[in-house]
Amino acid sequence: MKRLSDSISSLKGVGPKKASLLHRLGILTLEDALNHFPRDYEEIKAAKPIEAVVDGEISSVCAIFEGSSRTKRAKGLTVTYVKAYDDTGLLECVWFNQPYRATLYKPDIPYFIRGKATRKGKILQMQNPTVESYDPRIHSVDRLLPIYPLTRGLTQNDLRNVIHTILDSIEREYIDAFDRLATEEYGLISKASAYKLIHFPDNLESLRLARKRLKFDEFFTMLVSAGYQRKALRSGITGKRISVDNIRVAEFLDNLPFKLTESQQKVLTDIYADLSGEKVMNRLIQGDVGSGKTVIAAAAMCASAASGHQSAMMVPTEILARQHMETMSRMFEKTNIRLSLLTGRMSNAEKSLVKRSIAEGTTDIVIGTHAVLQQDVLFKDLALVITDEQHRFGVRQRMLLRSKGEGTMPHFLVMSATPIPRTLAQALYGDLDVSILEGKPPGRMPVKTHLIPSSLRDRLYNFIRNRALGGEQAYIVCPQIENASDGMKSAEELYAELTKTHLKGITTGLIHGRLDPDEKEKIMERFAKGQIKVLVSTTVIEVGINVPNATVIAIENAERFGLAQLHQLRGRVGRGDKPSYCILISDAKDETTKARLMALVRTNDGFDLAEKDLQLRGPGDLYGIRQHGLPQFTIANPLMNMDIFTFAQKAAKEVLEKADQAGCRKIIEICLEKHNKLAAMSD
Ligand code: ADP
Ligand code: MG
């Protein structure tokens, strides 16, 4: 008996070659194969009598092949004719360049023959029909055949066979407390049936029921886990009361070179209410790229310092940490609040100096990378933790911070530039309250976005050359580092090409994720200082980087990126006072893809784009949700399937409320285990 966690290569008929093709689709285990859902279905009609076949229609018949065949050669083509018959008539099958068909079929056994029928005079013909041994259980009824996302070298039949084989052995694996709840209490079909029917549905209605169950499971698991963790995080834990000193905060704000926008003030009010309240703060600030989140973080830390506590701000990279340190040092210049930087790249001597001041309380604000979370960093009095652009800073990491607050939990503020519509955010981040920072500070020039075909690349790169000669800087982004296929440019190729042609004599850099972190930092620093004029890169530059002198970003094969990602990339320019450009290069013909790219051309607003993206895209990695360390949805889409979502929300609430009952506890455990598995995968 096979287990779902068995590797795919343990399956009969899957050798090393097929296994490696399946791996390419992300299918490592039998369960992965079951979760590789069809992207569409082909309707296969039941076999009908040959005399009932209509000219010009795709039809299926059940027939017996005549022993004899003939093969013709013409114009380098072999044409093979084999006749088949049933009680009602005769059908001639024709194949081109497949002479083996002449002897492939046994006489006297029935076959299921399917293809487009044409009447040639008196003779009914099918050209290149598909043939399978006739199985009355399958072929005598209309059915839907799955069409899977494939990779080169793998056929639909390969996948159908693999999944068919697995489906026979799953019956017992999915019977658990959760399954019983879903079927008995909520009237859904069993998980095992759902898997069978999503791959091989009897009809549209059974397909609908299968999808409903699978979508429910995704929502329910996510909602139960988030709800449970929210409770666990908050139960019995209080935050350090921070009494916000309005006068000191006002002084700080007065010293800034600008006035807070209305929206910034509103968000800050939310934060101060949390800080001075009973409960520990767990708040998400969502604001588009460039909406001015940094100053909000600073104002929150100012309040913490003014009431005598420490705070820490964490960012994903060294570069961002240094950048924030610089910005904040300027903001706090006229105060007596003390800031320190703590990153992995500092020397041990530097680090221990900073750690000492953190432990002694002579540092009020620490800005750094994950180094701040390390065990040997002991705070005297940590009251507030802020993460910026740390999408994967999940519940687990927050639990770690608990230990740094000695029984109290520091207040927690997450800042994210990936806008998700508010209702969705609240539901998805079950464990966070959400504040939205709307609009942008006044006076910002929108980035001009254009979509161009690759035939205009020469002009584009000349344009970039001229900008660089005029002292401005540019990013060029490619989807892949090396060995790009089918006409795609890789970062390495493009770098090699451009430095010999359009960008000859212009200091150009190459940066990608495979460089070691030190190397990356050095290149970024040189770019930030203006020593490198043009940077060819992969998406490593996506988040947070601020080089105001960069005014152009060109994105090769733009169709390869998600809208959220493109918007983040675009956010790298338009940060100074010069007009900026984002040029999307794409030859995509597909209407949906073009619509996605045009959405970017039409709007600079991340929230508008998020909505648009949800409309255009089916389920999947919804607007970069995976980046947030949340499980991505494979089949459910929280905006499109609102009804199932609401249903799952009610169900999750019921189970969480009865968490003290053994049955419900078991269900919660199942959800948490699943959730953790998914979260670990996306880490
Ligand atoms: P993000 O939300 O992407 O982190 P930042 O905090 O980096 O945005 O802010 C972008 C720029 O806007 C910074 O240069 C910052 O100084 C400026 N800024 C922020 N708030 C205001 C404001 N109220 N008025 C004018 N400029 C502002
Ligand atoms: Mg920022």
XYZ file of C-alpha atoms in Angstrom, residues 82-630:
549
model
C -7.094 1.247 -41.439
C -10.786 0.408 -41.545
C -12.925 -0.123 -38.458
C -16.548 -1.170 -38.167
C -19.431 -1.671 -35.793
C -22.924 -3.105 -36.354
C -24.098 0.034 -38.060
C -21.348 1.023 -40.455
C -17.775 1.512 -41.503
C -15.171 4.103 -40.515
C -11.850 4.700 -42.223
C -9.036 5.889 -39.959
C -6.235 7.832 -41.615
C -2.832 8.572 -40.093
C -0.013 10.630 -41.529
C 3.586 9.554 -41.017
C 2.604 6.895 -38.493
C 3.036 3.680 -40.495
C 3.216 1.606 -37.304
C -0.511 2.139 -36.907
C -1.063 -0.408 -39.683
C -0.220 -3.271 -37.354
C -0.825 -1.724 -33.952
C -4.364 -2.920 -33.322
C -5.606 -6.402 -32.607
C -8.561 -7.639 -34.621
C -11.666 -8.738 -32.712
C -11.312 -6.479 -29.715
C -13.253 -3.242 -29.514
C -11.498 0.121 -29.446
C -12.643 3.573 -28.477
C -11.824 5.753 -31.478
C -12.132 9.518 -31.284
C -11.543 12.267 -33.787
C -13.111 14.698 -36.191
C -15.276 12.847 -38.692
C -15.532 13.869 -42.330
C -17.545 12.271 -45.071
C -15.486 11.629 -48.208
C -18.120 10.582 -50.723
C -19.603 7.444 -49.287
C -16.826 6.843 -46.822
C -16.746 8.229 -43.298
C -13.187 9.190 -42.346
C -11.298 10.293 -39.245
C -7.851 11.824 -39.633
C -5.333 11.130 -36.865
C -7.915 9.832 -34.376
C -6.923 8.799 -30.853
C -7.423 5.145 -30.012
C -7.794 3.413 -26.642
C -8.970 -0.071 -25.721
C -12.687 0.169 -25.152
C -13.737 0.070 -21.521
C -17.538 0.212 -21.168
C -17.287 1.722 -17.658
C -15.429 4.720 -19.015
C -16.352 5.001 -22.634
C -20.099 4.503 -22.593
C -20.742 7.774 -20.745
C -19.919 11.413 -21.499
C -17.003 12.563 -19.380
C -14.538 15.356 -18.832
C -10.898 14.635 -19.416
C -8.357 16.714 -17.450
C -5.935 19.001 -19.237
C -2.899 19.663 -17.059
C -0.229 22.326 -17.006
C 2.709 20.485 -18.571
C 6.420 20.757 -19.018
C 8.282 19.849 -22.181
C 8.751 16.095 -22.522
C 5.665 15.193 -20.517
C 2.323 14.423 -22.161
C -1.246 14.758 -20.939
C -1.468 10.998 -20.966
C 1.602 10.635 -18.752
C 0.021 12.816 -16.113
C -3.405 11.253 -16.466
C -1.911 7.822 -15.950
C 0.159 8.879 -12.956
C -2.818 10.476 -11.257
C -5.126 7.639 -12.155
C -2.789 5.174 -10.491
C -2.541 7.273 -7.337
C -6.279 7.840 -7.064
C -6.894 4.135 -6.592
C -5.035 4.135 -3.313
C -6.176 7.258 -1.497
C -9.523 6.195 -0.095
C -8.413 5.635 3.464
C -5.766 8.319 3.723
C -8.137 11.205 3.958
C -10.532 9.890 6.558
C -9.935 11.954 9.691
C -11.788 14.235 12.090
C -11.646 17.095 9.605
C -13.102 14.982 6.818
C -15.922 13.792 9.039
C -16.739 17.361 10.028
C -16.793 18.493 6.410
C -19.037 15.681 5.243
C -21.301 15.177 8.228
C -21.687 18.727 9.535
C -21.189 20.822 6.459
C -22.586 18.585 3.732
C -19.462 18.628 1.585
C -18.197 15.622 -0.324
C -15.310 13.597 1.125
C -11.757 14.625 0.425
C -11.041 11.387 -1.391
C -14.026 11.892 -3.703
C -13.058 15.505 -4.211
C -9.631 14.460 -5.467
C -11.130 11.829 -7.738
C -13.659 14.212 -9.181
C -11.382 17.186 -9.689
C -9.163 15.031 -11.866
C -11.775 12.851 -13.513
C -15.198 14.431 -13.076
C -18.301 12.550 -14.189
C -19.959 15.801 -15.150
C -19.911 19.528 -14.442
C -21.946 19.164 -11.282
C -19.528 16.713 -9.700
C -16.658 18.985 -10.717
C -18.366 21.845 -8.908
C -18.745 19.778 -5.755
C -15.101 18.724 -5.913
C -13.881 22.279 -6.252
C -16.145 23.439 -3.483
C -14.658 20.907 -1.058
C -11.048 21.672 -2.036
C -11.560 25.424 -1.818
C -13.253 25.040 1.514
C -10.256 23.097 2.801
C -7.807 25.793 1.761
C -9.789 28.571 3.371
C -10.707 26.625 6.466
C -7.155 25.461 7.171
C -5.802 28.955 6.782
C -8.528 30.579 8.873
C -8.364 28.058 11.694
C -4.571 28.332 11.920
C -4.550 32.113 11.817
C -7.368 32.345 14.346
C -5.713 29.882 16.677
C -2.355 31.601 16.517
C -3.932 34.962 17.094
C -5.486 33.630 20.278
C -2.262 31.956 21.380
C -0.249 35.090 20.738
C -2.577 37.243 22.761
C -3.673 35.037 25.599
C -2.214 35.934 28.958
C 0.226 38.328 27.404
C 0.224 42.047 27.844
C 2.259 44.645 26.055
C 4.468 47.157 27.801
C 2.265 50.130 28.443
C 3.762 53.033 26.558
C 2.400 56.340 27.732
C 2.685 58.475 24.665
C 4.323 61.778 25.524
C 2.490 64.082 23.149
C 4.817 66.988 23.671
C 7.980 65.062 22.830
C 6.292 63.501 19.823
C 5.094 66.894 18.635
C 8.626 68.249 18.962
C 9.929 65.377 16.906
C 7.317 65.880 14.202
C 7.895 69.655 14.119
C 11.529 69.073 13.365
C 10.821 67.049 10.241
C 11.280 68.812 6.898
C 7.645 68.066 6.023
C 4.201 67.866 7.601
C 2.528 64.477 7.971
C -0.286 63.875 5.538
C -3.775 63.342 6.897
C -3.513 59.645 6.248
C -0.166 59.381 8.027
C -1.651 61.159 11.038
C -4.576 58.790 11.092
C -2.374 55.707 11.015
C -0.192 57.158 13.764
C -3.291 57.727 15.880
C -4.156 54.013 15.502
C -0.679 53.067 16.611
C -0.588 55.372 19.624
C -3.975 54.075 20.752
C -2.570 50.536 20.648
C 0.665 51.440 22.425
C -1.063 53.091 25.336
C -3.798 50.449 25.590
C -4.100 47.249 27.599
C -3.501 44.730 24.856
C -0.329 44.104 22.963
C -0.304 45.665 19.524
C -0.256 43.422 16.455
C -0.771 45.806 13.599
C -0.135 45.772 9.891
C 0.429 49.040 8.071
C -0.241 48.727 4.392
C 0.954 51.538 2.251
C 1.945 51.670 -1.361
C 5.560 52.068 -2.382
C 6.644 55.597 -1.498
C 3.609 56.333 0.668
C 5.816 57.382 3.585
C 5.901 54.495 6.026
C 9.386 55.144 7.400
C 8.430 58.302 9.231
C 5.534 56.485 10.861
C 7.922 53.860 12.149
C 10.162 56.619 13.449
C 7.301 58.379 15.208
C 6.237 55.132 16.868
C 9.780 54.473 18.084
C 10.027 58.054 19.246
C 7.014 57.518 21.509
C 8.555 54.338 22.871
C 11.890 56.047 23.590
C 10.224 59.076 25.123
C 8.522 56.848 27.669
C 11.816 55.203 28.504
C 11.556 51.952 26.516
C 13.569 50.402 23.722
C 12.436 49.548 20.220
C 13.851 47.609 17.307
C 13.271 47.878 13.590
C 14.092 44.954 11.331
C 14.555 44.904 7.587
C 15.429 42.104 5.181
C 18.813 43.308 3.906
C 21.980 45.063 5.043
C 21.519 47.765 2.463
C 18.066 48.614 3.713
C 19.282 48.599 7.316
C 22.034 51.071 6.513
C 19.659 53.196 4.514
C 17.146 53.343 7.337
C 19.892 54.090 9.830
C 20.941 57.076 7.768
C 17.405 58.402 7.316
C 16.457 57.925 10.945
C 19.665 59.414 12.299
C 18.760 62.557 10.430
C 15.198 62.521 11.754
C 16.361 62.102 15.359
C 19.276 64.510 15.049
C 17.840 67.160 17.343
C 16.651 64.727 20.028
C 18.537 62.928 22.762
C 17.268 59.578 21.491
C 20.134 57.172 20.753
C 20.185 54.893 17.719
C 22.339 51.868 16.901
C 22.799 49.705 13.863
C 23.134 45.938 14.209
C 23.722 43.785 11.153
C 25.349 40.480 10.338
C 28.126 42.064 8.355
C 29.505 44.183 11.172
C 32.712 42.986 12.812
C 32.409 41.011 16.013
C 33.967 43.838 17.977
C 31.456 46.326 16.593
C 28.630 43.934 17.290
C 29.556 43.294 20.901
C 29.798 46.999 21.526
C 26.273 47.515 20.212
C 24.956 44.469 22.087
C 26.371 45.843 25.307
C 24.629 49.158 24.844
C 21.394 47.331 24.071
C 21.696 45.278 27.246
C 22.611 48.289 29.352
C 19.843 50.408 27.899
C 22.088 53.107 26.506
C 20.561 52.464 23.095
C 16.937 53.439 22.584
C 16.417 52.347 19.009
C 18.068 49.436 17.210
C 17.894 49.195 13.451
C 19.094 46.008 11.840
C 18.664 42.763 10.007
C 17.796 39.394 11.481
C 20.902 39.742 13.631
C 18.646 41.612 16.059
C 16.718 38.419 16.702
C 19.742 36.410 17.723
C 19.732 34.770 21.125
C 22.648 36.733 22.486
C 20.996 40.072 21.820
C 19.457 40.920 25.158
C 17.392 44.028 25.538
C 17.103 45.915 28.768
C 13.531 46.906 28.068
C 12.200 46.056 24.614
C 8.685 47.410 24.118
C 8.204 47.717 20.363
C 9.312 45.759 17.316
C 8.797 46.992 13.791
C 9.446 44.996 10.661
C 9.704 46.714 7.316
C 9.246 44.845 4.048
C 9.792 41.620 5.969
C 7.056 39.709 4.313
C 8.058 36.451 5.799
C 8.254 37.614 9.340
C 5.526 35.325 10.515
C 3.955 34.202 13.697
C 6.823 31.875 14.520
C 9.380 34.654 14.488
C 7.110 36.757 16.608
C 6.945 33.990 19.180
C 10.725 34.232 19.342
C 10.460 37.880 20.224
C 8.251 37.050 23.130
C 11.281 35.707 24.937
C 13.015 39.035 24.547
C 10.308 40.859 26.444
C 10.593 38.802 29.663
C 6.985 37.694 30.049
C 5.556 40.669 28.294
C 5.306 40.726 24.570
C 6.729 43.696 22.734
C 4.229 45.604 20.632
C 4.496 44.572 17.053
C 4.137 46.600 13.895
C 4.476 45.182 10.383
C 4.920 47.472 7.436
C 4.147 46.157 3.994
C 4.154 47.703 0.570
C 2.138 44.934 -1.008
C -1.353 46.296 -1.044
C -4.148 43.829 -0.586
C -7.752 45.056 -0.525
C -8.770 45.747 3.032
C -11.466 43.111 3.515
C -9.124 40.504 2.200
C -6.221 41.644 4.340
C -8.294 41.479 7.477
C -9.367 37.963 6.674
C -5.964 36.760 5.559
C -3.963 38.211 8.378
C -6.284 36.733 10.938
C -3.791 37.672 13.617
C -3.194 41.319 12.715
C -5.178 44.529 12.780
C -4.849 46.484 9.583
C -4.265 50.195 9.005
C -4.087 51.490 5.502
C -1.881 54.369 4.516
C -3.595 55.996 1.601
C -2.167 58.146 -1.138
C 1.308 59.581 -1.345
C 3.029 62.651 0.033
C 2.339 65.741 -2.066
C 4.529 66.737 -4.982
C 5.468 63.253 -6.118
C 5.816 62.833 -9.868
C 4.135 59.692 -11.203
C 6.444 57.273 -12.990
C 5.698 57.235 -16.725
C 5.119 53.629 -17.714
C 5.316 52.309 -21.281
C 4.825 48.908 -22.827
C 7.036 48.261 -25.847
C 7.726 45.294 -28.130
C 11.242 43.871 -28.185
C 11.732 45.354 -31.658
C 12.175 48.731 -29.936
C 14.915 47.544 -27.607
C 17.645 49.327 -29.550
C 15.909 52.629 -29.054
C 15.322 51.877 -25.400
C 18.961 51.072 -24.716
C 20.087 54.174 -26.548
C 17.704 56.150 -24.382
C 19.254 54.586 -21.283
C 22.723 55.330 -22.613
C 21.832 58.998 -23.036
C 20.359 59.231 -19.558
C 23.482 57.644 -18.111
C 25.695 60.058 -20.023
C 23.573 62.857 -18.579
C 24.356 61.631 -15.048
C 21.186 59.696 -14.258
C 21.029 55.992 -13.429
C 19.013 53.017 -14.605
C 18.006 49.489 -13.693
C 17.524 46.751 -16.268
C 15.682 43.713 -14.926
C 15.603 40.204 -16.418
C 13.528 37.274 -15.231
C 16.437 34.841 -15.273
C 20.098 34.825 -14.348
C 21.423 32.588 -17.085
C 20.503 30.120 -19.828
C 17.223 31.703 -20.669
C 15.241 29.725 -23.228
C 12.916 30.608 -26.113
C 14.090 34.045 -27.110
C 14.281 35.248 -23.517
C 17.233 37.316 -22.402
C 19.026 36.266 -19.248
C 20.707 38.835 -17.028
C 24.146 37.438 -17.861
C 23.560 37.434 -21.608
C 22.100 40.888 -21.623
C 24.941 42.237 -19.513
C 27.499 40.701 -21.871
C 25.665 42.053 -24.893
C 24.997 45.584 -23.654
C 28.485 46.216 -22.318
C 29.779 45.519 -25.828
C 27.131 47.578 -27.613
C 24.791 50.276 -26.326
C 26.398 50.607 -22.919
C 30.007 50.409 -24.046
C 32.070 52.843 -21.974
C 29.340 53.233 -19.356
C 30.002 51.707 -15.956
C 27.554 48.858 -15.794
C 27.032 46.309 -13.030
C 25.468 42.866 -12.861
C 23.682 41.683 -9.744
C 21.636 38.566 -9.012
C 20.580 36.311 -6.199
C 23.333 33.796 -6.697
C 26.117 36.216 -5.814
C 27.232 35.949 -2.239
C 25.675 38.545 0.061
C 28.882 40.547 0.480
C 29.328 40.832 -3.248
C 25.699 41.914 -3.668
C 26.054 44.567 -0.993
C 29.187 45.951 -2.583
C 27.597 46.265 -5.998
C 24.497 47.882 -4.512
C 26.623 50.337 -2.573
C 28.504 51.316 -5.697
C 25.212 51.815 -7.475
C 23.821 53.843 -4.581
C 26.915 56.063 -4.668
C 26.512 56.605 -8.391
C 29.729 54.799 -9.304
C 27.752 52.232 -11.277
C 25.439 53.947 -13.745
C 23.413 51.051 -15.063
C 22.573 47.942 -13.105
C 21.521 44.767 -14.901
C 19.749 42.566 -12.392
C 17.199 39.966 -11.518
C 14.439 40.740 -9.024
C 16.924 41.018 -6.134
C 16.419 44.771 -6.320
C 12.709 44.394 -5.763
C 12.298 45.596 -2.237
C 12.870 48.910 -0.537
C 16.028 50.088 -2.227
C 16.191 53.845 -2.491
C 18.455 55.434 -5.083
C 16.771 58.727 -5.958
C 19.119 59.358 -8.883
C 17.817 56.250 -10.679
C 15.215 57.423 -13.148
C 14.718 54.543 -15.563
C 13.807 50.933 -14.989
C 13.549 48.628 -18.001
C 11.998 45.210 -17.497
C 12.723 42.460 -20.024
C 10.057 39.811 -20.662
C 7.731 41.732 -18.414
C 5.037 39.094 -18.952
C 7.078 36.762 -16.745
C 6.488 38.833 -13.637
C 3.430 39.203 -11.469
C 1.720 42.570 -11.276
C 2.707 43.027 -7.649
C 6.310 42.379 -8.486
C 6.281 44.766 -11.429
C 4.763 47.452 -9.261
C 7.449 46.918 -6.621
C 10.132 47.093 -9.274
C 8.649 50.287 -10.650
C 8.805 51.680 -7.125
C 12.617 51.739 -7.441
C 12.344 54.831 -9.623
C 10.412 58.060 -9.194
C 12.041 58.642 -5.815
C 13.733 61.889 -6.652
C 12.692 65.146 -8.264
C 13.440 64.142 -11.868
C 10.874 62.603 -14.218
C 11.132 58.820 -14.190
C 10.288 56.012 -16.572
C 9.338 52.374 -16.308
C 9.626 50.536 -19.609
C 8.031 47.117 -19.890
C 9.353 45.018 -22.744
C 7.047 42.262 -23.900
C 5.940 40.523 -27.058
C 3.185 38.607 -25.272
C 0.173 38.067 -27.490
C -2.123 36.607 -24.889
C -5.012 38.983 -24.107
C -5.002 38.505 -20.340
C -1.276 39.069 -20.163
C -1.540 42.213 -22.232
C -4.390 43.427 -20.045
C -2.241 42.900 -16.965
C 0.636 44.891 -18.383
C -1.665 47.626 -19.615
C -3.124 47.915 -16.112
C 0.355 48.868 -14.989
C 0.698 51.425 -17.767
C -2.625 52.998 -16.787
C -2.242 53.316 -13.049
C 0.462 54.100 -10.533
C -1.719 53.106 -7.622
C -0.873 49.798 -5.961
C -4.334 49.289 -4.497
C -6.043 49.780 -7.856
C -3.606 47.295 -9.303
C -4.324 44.764 -6.588
C -8.024 44.880 -7.438
C -7.301 44.628 -11.130
C -4.988 41.707 -10.585
C -7.647 39.852 -8.658
C -10.096 40.321 -11.485
C -7.677 39.206 -14.161
C -6.107 36.302 -12.421
C -7.590 33.018 -11.424
C -6.577 31.348 -8.224
C -2.889 31.069 -7.716
C -0.332 33.065 -5.924
C -2.754 35.830 -5.419
C -1.031 39.160 -5.664
C 2.146 37.903 -4.093
C 0.530 36.387 -1.035
C 3.260 33.812 -0.904
C 5.701 36.610 -0.198
C 3.919 37.182 3.066
C 4.684 33.713 4.268
C 1.025 32.876 4.002
